mmCIF file of C-alpha atoms in Angstrom:
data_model
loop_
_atom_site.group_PDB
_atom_site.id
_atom_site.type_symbol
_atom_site.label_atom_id
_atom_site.label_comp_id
_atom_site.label_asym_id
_atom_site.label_seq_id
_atom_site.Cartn_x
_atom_site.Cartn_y
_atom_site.Cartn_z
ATOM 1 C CA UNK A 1 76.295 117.372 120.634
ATOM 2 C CA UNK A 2 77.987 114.264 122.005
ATOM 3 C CA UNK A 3 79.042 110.975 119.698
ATOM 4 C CA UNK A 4 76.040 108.999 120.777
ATOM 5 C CA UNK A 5 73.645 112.367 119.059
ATOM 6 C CA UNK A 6 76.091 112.446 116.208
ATOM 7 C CA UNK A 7 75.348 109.027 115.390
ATOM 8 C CA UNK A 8 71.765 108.869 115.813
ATOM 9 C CA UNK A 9 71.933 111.894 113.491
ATOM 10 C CA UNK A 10 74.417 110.009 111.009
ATOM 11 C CA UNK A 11 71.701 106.838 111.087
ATOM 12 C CA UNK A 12 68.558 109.132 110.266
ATOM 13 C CA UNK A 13 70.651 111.010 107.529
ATOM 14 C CA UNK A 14 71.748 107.622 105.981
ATOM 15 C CA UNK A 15 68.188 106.198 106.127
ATOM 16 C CA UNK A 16 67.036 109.590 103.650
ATOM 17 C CA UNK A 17 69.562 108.540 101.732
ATOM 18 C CA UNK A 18 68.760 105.063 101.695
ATOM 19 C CA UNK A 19 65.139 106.099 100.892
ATOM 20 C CA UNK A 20 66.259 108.073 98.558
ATOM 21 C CA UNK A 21 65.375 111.386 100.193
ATOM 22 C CA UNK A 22 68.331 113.245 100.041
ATOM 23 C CA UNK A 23 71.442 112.888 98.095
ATOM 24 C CA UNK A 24 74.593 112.113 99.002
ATOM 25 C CA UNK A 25 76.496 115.335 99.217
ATOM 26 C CA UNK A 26 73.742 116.798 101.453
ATOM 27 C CA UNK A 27 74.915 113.522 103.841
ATOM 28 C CA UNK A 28 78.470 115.016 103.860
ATOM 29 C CA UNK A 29 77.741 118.626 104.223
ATOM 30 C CA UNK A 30 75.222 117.806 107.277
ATOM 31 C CA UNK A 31 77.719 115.100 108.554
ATOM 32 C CA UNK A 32 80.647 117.996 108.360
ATOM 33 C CA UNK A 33 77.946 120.614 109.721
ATOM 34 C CA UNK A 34 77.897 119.007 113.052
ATOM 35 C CA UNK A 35 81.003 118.181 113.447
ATOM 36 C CA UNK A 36 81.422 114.679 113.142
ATOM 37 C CA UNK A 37 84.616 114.925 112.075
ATOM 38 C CA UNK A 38 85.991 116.950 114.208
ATOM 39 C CA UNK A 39 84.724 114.949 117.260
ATOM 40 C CA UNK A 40 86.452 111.598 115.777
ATOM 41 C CA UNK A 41 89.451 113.811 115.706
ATOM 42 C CA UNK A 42 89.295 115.291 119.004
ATOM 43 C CA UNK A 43 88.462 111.489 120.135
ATOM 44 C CA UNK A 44 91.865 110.261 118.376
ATOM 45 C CA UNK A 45 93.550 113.105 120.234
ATOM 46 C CA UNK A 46 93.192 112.065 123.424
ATOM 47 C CA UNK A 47 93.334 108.524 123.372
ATOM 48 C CA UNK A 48 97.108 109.277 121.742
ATOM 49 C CA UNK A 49 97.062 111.537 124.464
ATOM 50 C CA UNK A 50 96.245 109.079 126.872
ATOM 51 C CA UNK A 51 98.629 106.170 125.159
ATOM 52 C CA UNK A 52 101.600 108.757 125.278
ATOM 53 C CA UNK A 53 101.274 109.284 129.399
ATOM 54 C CA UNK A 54 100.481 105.690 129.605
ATOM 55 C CA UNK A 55 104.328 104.825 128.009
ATOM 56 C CA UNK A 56 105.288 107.683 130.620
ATOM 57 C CA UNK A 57 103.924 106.302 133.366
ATOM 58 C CA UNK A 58 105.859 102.904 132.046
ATOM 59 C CA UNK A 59 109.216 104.373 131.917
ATOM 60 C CA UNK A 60 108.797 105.941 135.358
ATOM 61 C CA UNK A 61 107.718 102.542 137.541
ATOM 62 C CA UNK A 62 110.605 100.847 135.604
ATOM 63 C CA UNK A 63 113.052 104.060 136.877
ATOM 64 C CA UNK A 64 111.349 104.089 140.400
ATOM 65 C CA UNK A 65 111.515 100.004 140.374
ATOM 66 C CA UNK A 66 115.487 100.117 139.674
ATOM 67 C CA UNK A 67 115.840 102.832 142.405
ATOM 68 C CA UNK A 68 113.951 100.605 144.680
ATOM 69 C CA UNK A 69 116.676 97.658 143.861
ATOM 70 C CA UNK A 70 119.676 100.023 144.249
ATOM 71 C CA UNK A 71 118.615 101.693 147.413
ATOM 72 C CA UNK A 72 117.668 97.801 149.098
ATOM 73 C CA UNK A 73 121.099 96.621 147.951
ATOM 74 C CA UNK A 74 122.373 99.682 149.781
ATOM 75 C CA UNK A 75 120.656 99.211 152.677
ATOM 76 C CA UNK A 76 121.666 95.427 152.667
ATOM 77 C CA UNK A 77 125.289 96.702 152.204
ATOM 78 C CA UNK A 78 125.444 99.026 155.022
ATOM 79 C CA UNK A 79 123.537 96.581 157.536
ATOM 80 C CA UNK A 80 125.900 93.995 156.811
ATOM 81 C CA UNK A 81 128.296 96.405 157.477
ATOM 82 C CA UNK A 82 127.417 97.728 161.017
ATOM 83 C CA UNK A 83 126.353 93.967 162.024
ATOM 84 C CA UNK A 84 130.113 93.258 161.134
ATOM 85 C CA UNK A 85 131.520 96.192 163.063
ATOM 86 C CA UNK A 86 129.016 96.294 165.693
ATOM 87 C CA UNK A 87 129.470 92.369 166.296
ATOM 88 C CA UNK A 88 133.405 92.464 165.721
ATOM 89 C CA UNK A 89 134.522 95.168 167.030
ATOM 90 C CA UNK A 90 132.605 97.967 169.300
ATOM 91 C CA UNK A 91 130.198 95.143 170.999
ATOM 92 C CA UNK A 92 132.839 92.325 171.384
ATOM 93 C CA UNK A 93 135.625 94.367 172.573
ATOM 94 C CA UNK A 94 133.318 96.001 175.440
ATOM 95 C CA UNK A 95 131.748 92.414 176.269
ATOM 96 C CA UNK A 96 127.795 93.917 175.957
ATOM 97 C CA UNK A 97 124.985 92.780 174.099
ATOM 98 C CA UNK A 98 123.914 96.322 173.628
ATOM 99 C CA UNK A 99 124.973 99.879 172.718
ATOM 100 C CA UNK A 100 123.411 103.034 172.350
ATOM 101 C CA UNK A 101 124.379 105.421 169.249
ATOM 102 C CA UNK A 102 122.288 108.870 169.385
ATOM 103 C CA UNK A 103 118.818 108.457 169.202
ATOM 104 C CA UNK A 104 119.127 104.377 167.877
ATOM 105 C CA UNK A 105 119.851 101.290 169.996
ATOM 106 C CA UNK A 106 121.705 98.375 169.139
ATOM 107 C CA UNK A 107 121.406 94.644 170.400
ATOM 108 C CA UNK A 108 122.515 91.294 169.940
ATOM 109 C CA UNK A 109 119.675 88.351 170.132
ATOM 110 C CA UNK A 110 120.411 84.549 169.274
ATOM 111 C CA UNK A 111 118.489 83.007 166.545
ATOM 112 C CA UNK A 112 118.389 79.896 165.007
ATOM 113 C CA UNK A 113 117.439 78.438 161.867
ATOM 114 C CA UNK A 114 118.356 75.829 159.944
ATOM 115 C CA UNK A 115 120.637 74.968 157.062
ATOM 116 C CA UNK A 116 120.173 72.195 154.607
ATOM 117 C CA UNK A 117 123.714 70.997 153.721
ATOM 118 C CA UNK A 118 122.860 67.753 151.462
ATOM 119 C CA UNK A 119 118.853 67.627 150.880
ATOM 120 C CA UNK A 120 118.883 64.011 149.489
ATOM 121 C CA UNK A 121 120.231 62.811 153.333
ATOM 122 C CA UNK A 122 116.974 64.263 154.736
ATOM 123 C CA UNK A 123 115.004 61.182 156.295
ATOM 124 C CA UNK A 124 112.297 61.102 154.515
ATOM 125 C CA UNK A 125 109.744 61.384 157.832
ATOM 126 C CA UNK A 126 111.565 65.285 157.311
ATOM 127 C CA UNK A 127 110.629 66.094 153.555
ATOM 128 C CA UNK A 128 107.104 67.572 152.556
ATOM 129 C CA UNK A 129 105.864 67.476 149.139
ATOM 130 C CA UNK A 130 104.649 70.790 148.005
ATOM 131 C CA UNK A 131 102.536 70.683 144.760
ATOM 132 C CA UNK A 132 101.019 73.416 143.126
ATOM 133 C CA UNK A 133 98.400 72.874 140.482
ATOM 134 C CA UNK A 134 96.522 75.260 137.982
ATOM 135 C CA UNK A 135 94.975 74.509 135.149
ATOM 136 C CA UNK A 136 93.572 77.177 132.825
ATOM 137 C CA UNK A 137 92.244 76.357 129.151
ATOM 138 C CA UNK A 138 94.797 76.624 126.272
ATOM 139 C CA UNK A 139 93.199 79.424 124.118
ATOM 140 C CA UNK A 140 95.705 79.029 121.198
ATOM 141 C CA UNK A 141 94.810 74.978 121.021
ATOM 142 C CA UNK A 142 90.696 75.883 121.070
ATOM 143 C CA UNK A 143 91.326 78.539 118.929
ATOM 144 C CA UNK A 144 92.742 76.106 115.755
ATOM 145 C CA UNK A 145 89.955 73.549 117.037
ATOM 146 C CA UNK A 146 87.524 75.827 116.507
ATOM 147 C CA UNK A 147 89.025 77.352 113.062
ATOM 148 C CA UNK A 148 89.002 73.555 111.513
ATOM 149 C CA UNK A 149 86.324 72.531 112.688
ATOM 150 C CA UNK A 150 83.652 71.957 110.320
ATOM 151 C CA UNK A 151 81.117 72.676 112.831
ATOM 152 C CA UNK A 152 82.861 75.607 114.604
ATOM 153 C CA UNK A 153 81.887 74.281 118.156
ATOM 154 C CA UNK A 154 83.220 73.105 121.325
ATOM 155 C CA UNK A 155 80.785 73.027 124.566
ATOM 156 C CA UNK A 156 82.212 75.802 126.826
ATOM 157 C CA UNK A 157 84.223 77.803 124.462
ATOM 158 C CA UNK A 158 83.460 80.219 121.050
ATOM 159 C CA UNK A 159 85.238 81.873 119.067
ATOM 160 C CA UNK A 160 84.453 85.948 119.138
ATOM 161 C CA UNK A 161 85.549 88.024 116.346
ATOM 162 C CA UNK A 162 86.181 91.779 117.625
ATOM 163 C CA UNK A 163 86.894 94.774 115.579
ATOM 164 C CA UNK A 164 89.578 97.071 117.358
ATOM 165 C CA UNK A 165 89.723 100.580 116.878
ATOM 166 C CA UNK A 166 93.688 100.989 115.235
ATOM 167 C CA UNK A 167 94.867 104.232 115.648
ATOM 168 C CA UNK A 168 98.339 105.636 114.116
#
């Protein structure tokens, strides 16, 4: 029997009583009989369950994030480093653009970019304005609106009460 039987049960049992069919220990003995119980418990289980590999799963992006960051700055590291030496010293002192080490080839190719120095000596036919606009409703503000108002409205926005499930 699955929650959604247990509770139709649970409703028909609570009308008898309600009627004044049945009394109320035969609710609890039928209510244990099934198994409601249980099933809440067995419900509670796994969502803790659940919850626990969730904190897990947490703790494991933030270890695979850092070992992301230290193997990058590693890379970075030793790139800089074989640029330096390739550039400096095995490519410049043999006059070539381009070397061959096992399986991996090496090159030199120009690039150019540029490098603002002093931004505010930019003509201005150079400078682009870049704005970036998003509104989105401030929840907190409609929230206290809606709390003092007298008549509890505002077109476009109510406020929802929810009942969440708390479990320790």
């Amino acid at each position: 029997m699955n929650l959604y039987e247990m509770t139709e049960t649970a409703k028909q049992l609570m009308q008898l009583f309600e009627d004044g069919d049945i009394p109320e220990d035969a609710i609890n003995d039928t209510l244990e009989g099934i198994g409601v119980q249980d099933k809440l418990e067995d419900y509670c289980k796994v969502i803790k369950s659940f919850e626990y590999d969730m904190d897990n799963i947490d703790k494991e992006i933030e270890r695979l994030k850092s070992a992301k960051e230290r193997t990058q700055k590693a890379i970075d590291r030793l790139t800089k480093a074989l640029r330096l030496f390739a550039v400096t010293e095995y490519l410049a002192t043999t006059k070539s653009r381009k070397a061959t080490a096992g399986t991996f080839a090496l090159s030199l190719r120009k690039s150019e970019s540029v490098q603002i120095t002093n931004e505010s000596k930019i003509p201005e036919k150079f400078i682009v304005t870049k704005t970036t606009v998003k509104t989105t409703p401030d929840k907190t503000a409609i929230k206290k609106f809606l709390k003092e108002n007298e008549e509890n409205t505002l077109e476009g926005a109510m406020l929802v009460v929810n009942e969440n499930l708390q479990i320790k």
